[in-house]
């Protein structure tokens, strides 16, 4: 049996992922702001460093898999915090744990992004570039500035939508460009991303806890229903299995068909000569 770290383990998809791994007999080291093994704020450099340190201590420096699930949503008021939590958090954690994954015979990592990366029309390319360059302070400033360009009526219900979608876009890009580097690929550590759509978790349901009608939701839901945390956890588990051997740098949509419904012709994208 293996040893796995799961961030966001106290709620939603992270809790469901931790449960699936534990049910399979693995040792699970949870990370969250509360109610799990390691309490750390992944929105700050200090919190990330202490999370990595705590995981390395608990795992004795060798891990079979990491699921970076923790995150916040577009309803968060501070776009800078969204950028720190949803992009810099998973990237620092995965980078920090890569050597421990390389010690496993079958190191696996999966990051939970969002289909908002490709279904929300407020991606800020400058912010993507700052994120990928690792410029956290500049990215935080740009996230606040960029949000001002989002129409007021959108900002009213999603005050950080631009930063949220852009952080998830940058995360997917980071996964694709990082997975194929020798430090990951040739060390046998596979790195993939999941792009969930609307999933019934506290993050989506907000303070009311009430699910909207899928047919009048603000994005198409071709299956006529929202996702459940267990459905994301299923794919997290698949990516982390030792048998998942020949896929890296992929982004899997687990979104009930929303991305396909909004952009049916955009994938596959033909390579230009
Ligand atoms: P959730 O709110 O149920 O769980 C998220 C967990 O992350 C919470 O336990 C929370 O305490 C933890 N967390 C938040 N900020 C943290 C921080 N600074 N440091 C450490 N832990 C922190 O939300 P859910 O829906 O399970 O979200 C999981 C991931 O899925 C997030 O990255 C979210 O952005 C993403 N997502 C969610 C969607 C949805 O419809 N629920 C859709 C697409 C992506």
PDB file of N, CA, C and O in Angstrom, residues 215-240:
ATOM      1  N   UNK A 215     -30.738  23.076 -15.585  1.00  0.00           N
ATOM      2  CA  UNK A 215     -31.174  23.562 -16.896  1.00  0.00           C
ATOM      3  C   UNK A 215     -31.258  25.077 -16.982  1.00  0.00           C
ATOM      4  O   UNK A 215     -31.397  25.628 -18.079  1.00  0.00           O
ATOM      5  N   UNK A 216     -31.202  25.763 -15.841  1.00  0.00           N
ATOM      6  CA  UNK A 216     -31.128  27.225 -15.942  1.00  0.00           C
ATOM      7  C   UNK A 216     -29.828  27.759 -15.332  1.00  0.00           C
ATOM      8  O   UNK A 216     -29.733  28.910 -14.946  1.00  0.00           O
ATOM      9  N   UNK A 217     -28.820  26.888 -15.287  1.00  0.00           N
ATOM     10  CA  UNK A 217     -27.512  27.282 -14.757  1.00  0.00           C
ATOM     11  C   UNK A 217     -26.816  28.190 -15.779  1.00  0.00           C
ATOM     12  O   UNK A 217     -27.184  28.217 -16.953  1.00  0.00           O
ATOM     13  N   UNK A 218     -25.785  28.931 -15.305  1.00  0.00           N
ATOM     14  CA  UNK A 218     -25.144  29.896 -16.212  1.00  0.00           C
ATOM     15  C   UNK A 218     -24.189  29.270 -17.234  1.00  0.00           C
ATOM     16  O   UNK A 218     -23.687  29.964 -18.113  1.00  0.00           O
ATOM     17  N   UNK A 219     -23.920  27.964 -17.130  1.00  0.00           N
ATOM     18  CA  UNK A 219     -23.208  27.269 -18.213  1.00  0.00           C
ATOM     19  C   UNK A 219     -24.029  26.036 -18.574  1.00  0.00           C
ATOM     20  O   UNK A 219     -24.753  25.504 -17.727  1.00  0.00           O
ATOM     21  N   UNK A 220     -23.918  25.571 -19.823  1.00  0.00           N
ATOM     22  CA  UNK A 220     -24.710  24.390 -20.202  1.00  0.00           C
ATOM     23  C   UNK A 220     -24.288  23.147 -19.418  1.00  0.00           C
ATOM     24  O   UNK A 220     -23.106  22.952 -19.148  1.00  0.00           O
ATOM     25  N   UNK A 221     -25.277  22.345 -19.055  1.00  0.00           N
ATOM     26  CA  UNK A 221     -25.016  21.091 -18.339  1.00  0.00           C
ATOM     27  C   UNK A 221     -25.631  19.963 -19.176  1.00  0.00           C
ATOM     28  O   UNK A 221     -26.753  19.509 -18.915  1.00  0.00           O
ATOM     29  N   UNK A 222     -24.908  19.488 -20.212  1.00  0.00           N
ATOM     30  CA  UNK A 222     -25.493  18.519 -21.144  1.00  0.00           C
ATOM     31  C   UNK A 222     -26.018  17.253 -20.484  1.00  0.00           C
ATOM     32  O   UNK A 222     -26.962  16.647 -20.987  1.00  0.00           O
ATOM     33  N   UNK A 223     -25.455  16.832 -19.376  1.00  0.00           N
ATOM     34  CA  UNK A 223     -25.949  15.613 -18.728  1.00  0.00           C
ATOM     35  C   UNK A 223     -27.172  15.891 -17.859  1.00  0.00           C
ATOM     36  O   UNK A 223     -27.760  14.970 -17.284  1.00  0.00           O
ATOM     37  N   UNK A 224     -27.525  17.170 -17.726  1.00  0.00           N
ATOM     38  CA  UNK A 224     -28.728  17.505 -16.950  1.00  0.00           C
ATOM     39  C   UNK A 224     -28.542  17.397 -15.452  1.00  0.00           C
ATOM     40  O   UNK A 224     -29.528  17.379 -14.705  1.00  0.00           O
ATOM     41  N   UNK A 225     -27.286  17.307 -15.024  1.00  0.00           N
ATOM     42  CA  UNK A 225     -27.051  17.244 -13.576  1.00  0.00           C
ATOM     43  C   UNK A 225     -25.659  17.766 -13.256  1.00  0.00           C
ATOM     44  O   UNK A 225     -24.780  17.806 -14.118  1.00  0.00           O
ATOM     45  N   UNK A 226     -25.487  18.180 -12.001  1.00  0.00           N
ATOM     46  CA  UNK A 226     -24.177  18.633 -11.535  1.00  0.00           C
ATOM     47  C   UNK A 226     -23.355  17.424 -11.097  1.00  0.00           C
ATOM     48  O   UNK A 226     -23.895  16.336 -10.861  1.00  0.00           O
ATOM     49  N   UNK A 227     -22.031  17.676 -10.978  1.00  0.00           N
ATOM     50  CA  UNK A 227     -21.159  16.610 -10.502  1.00  0.00           C
ATOM     51  C   UNK A 227     -21.237  16.460  -8.994  1.00  0.00           C
ATOM     52  O   UNK A 227     -21.684  17.357  -8.279  1.00  0.00           O
ATOM     53  N   UNK A 228     -20.793  15.300  -8.523  1.00  0.00           N
ATOM     54  CA  UNK A 228     -20.655  15.074  -7.084  1.00  0.00           C
ATOM     55  C   UNK A 228     -19.166  14.900  -6.780  1.00  0.00           C
ATOM     56  O   UNK A 228     -18.411  14.433  -7.639  1.00  0.00           O
ATOM     57  N   UNK A 229     -18.743  15.259  -5.565  1.00  0.00           N
ATOM     58  CA  UNK A 229     -17.314  15.172  -5.250  1.00  0.00           C
ATOM     59  C   UNK A 229     -16.725  13.795  -5.540  1.00  0.00           C
ATOM     60  O   UNK A 229     -15.590  13.674  -5.998  1.00  0.00           O
ATOM     61  N   UNK A 230     -17.515  12.753  -5.329  1.00  0.00           N
ATOM     62  CA  UNK A 230     -17.030  11.382  -5.549  1.00  0.00           C
ATOM     63  C   UNK A 230     -16.653  11.143  -7.012  1.00  0.00           C
ATOM     64  O   UNK A 230     -15.794  10.317  -7.318  1.00  0.00           O
ATOM     65  N   UNK A 231     -17.328  11.861  -7.915  1.00  0.00           N
ATOM     66  CA  UNK A 231     -17.041  11.652  -9.335  1.00  0.00           C
ATOM     67  C   UNK A 231     -15.683  12.237  -9.716  1.00  0.00           C
ATOM     68  O   UNK A 231     -15.007  11.727 -10.619  1.00  0.00           O
ATOM     69  N   UNK A 232     -15.288  13.297  -9.041  1.00  0.00           N
ATOM     70  CA  UNK A 232     -13.942  13.851  -9.263  1.00  0.00           C
ATOM     71  C   UNK A 232     -12.917  12.942  -8.574  1.00  0.00           C
ATOM     72  O   UNK A 232     -11.859  12.637  -9.121  1.00  0.00           O
ATOM     73  N   UNK A 233     -13.256  12.495  -7.363  1.00  0.00           N
ATOM     74  CA  UNK A 233     -12.337  11.635  -6.607  1.00  0.00           C
ATOM     75  C   UNK A 233     -12.010  10.355  -7.388  1.00  0.00           C
ATOM     76  O   UNK A 233     -10.891   9.848  -7.325  1.00  0.00           O
ATOM     77  N   UNK A 234     -12.991   9.846  -8.126  1.00  0.00           N
ATOM     78  CA  UNK A 234     -12.754   8.648  -8.940  1.00  0.00           C
ATOM     79  C   UNK A 234     -11.582   8.872  -9.889  1.00  0.00           C
ATOM     80  O   UNK A 234     -10.665   8.054  -9.985  1.00  0.00           O
ATOM     81  N   UNK A 235     -11.578  10.031 -10.578  1.00  0.00           N
ATOM     82  CA  UNK A 235     -10.519  10.304 -11.560  1.00  0.00           C
ATOM     83  C   UNK A 235      -9.206  10.671 -10.880  1.00  0.00           C
ATOM     84  O   UNK A 235      -8.134  10.339 -11.385  1.00  0.00           O
ATOM     85  N   UNK A 236      -9.295  11.352  -9.738  1.00  0.00           N
ATOM     86  CA  UNK A 236      -8.067  11.615  -8.964  1.00  0.00           C
ATOM     87  C   UNK A 236      -7.390  10.280  -8.670  1.00  0.00           C
ATOM     88  O   UNK A 236      -6.190  10.092  -8.898  1.00  0.00           O
ATOM     89  N   UNK A 237      -8.184   9.328  -8.207  1.00  0.00           N
ATOM     90  CA  UNK A 237      -7.646   8.008  -7.868  1.00  0.00           C
ATOM     91  C   UNK A 237      -7.024   7.339  -9.086  1.00  0.00           C
ATOM     92  O   UNK A 237      -5.939   6.765  -9.012  1.00  0.00           O
ATOM     93  N   UNK A 238      -7.711   7.414 -10.227  1.00  0.00           N
ATOM     94  CA  UNK A 238      -7.173   6.757 -11.435  1.00  0.00           C
ATOM     95  C   UNK A 238      -5.810   7.330 -11.805  1.00  0.00           C
ATOM     96  O   UNK A 238      -4.876   6.595 -12.126  1.00  0.00           O
ATOM     97  N   UNK A 239      -5.691   8.664 -11.763  1.00  0.00           N
ATOM     98  CA  UNK A 239      -4.408   9.279 -12.128  1.00  0.00           C
ATOM     99  C   UNK A 239      -3.295   8.892 -11.155  1.00  0.00           C
ATOM    100  O   UNK A 239      -2.125   8.890 -11.523  1.00  0.00           O
ATOM    101  N   UNK A 240      -3.664   8.606  -9.906  1.00  0.00           N
ATOM    102  CA  UNK A 240      -2.639   8.320  -8.894  1.00  0.00           C
ATOM    103  C   UNK A 240      -2.246   6.844  -8.840  1.00  0.00           C
ATOM    104  O   UNK A 240      -1.299   6.483  -8.150  1.00  0.00           O
TER     105      UNK A 240
END
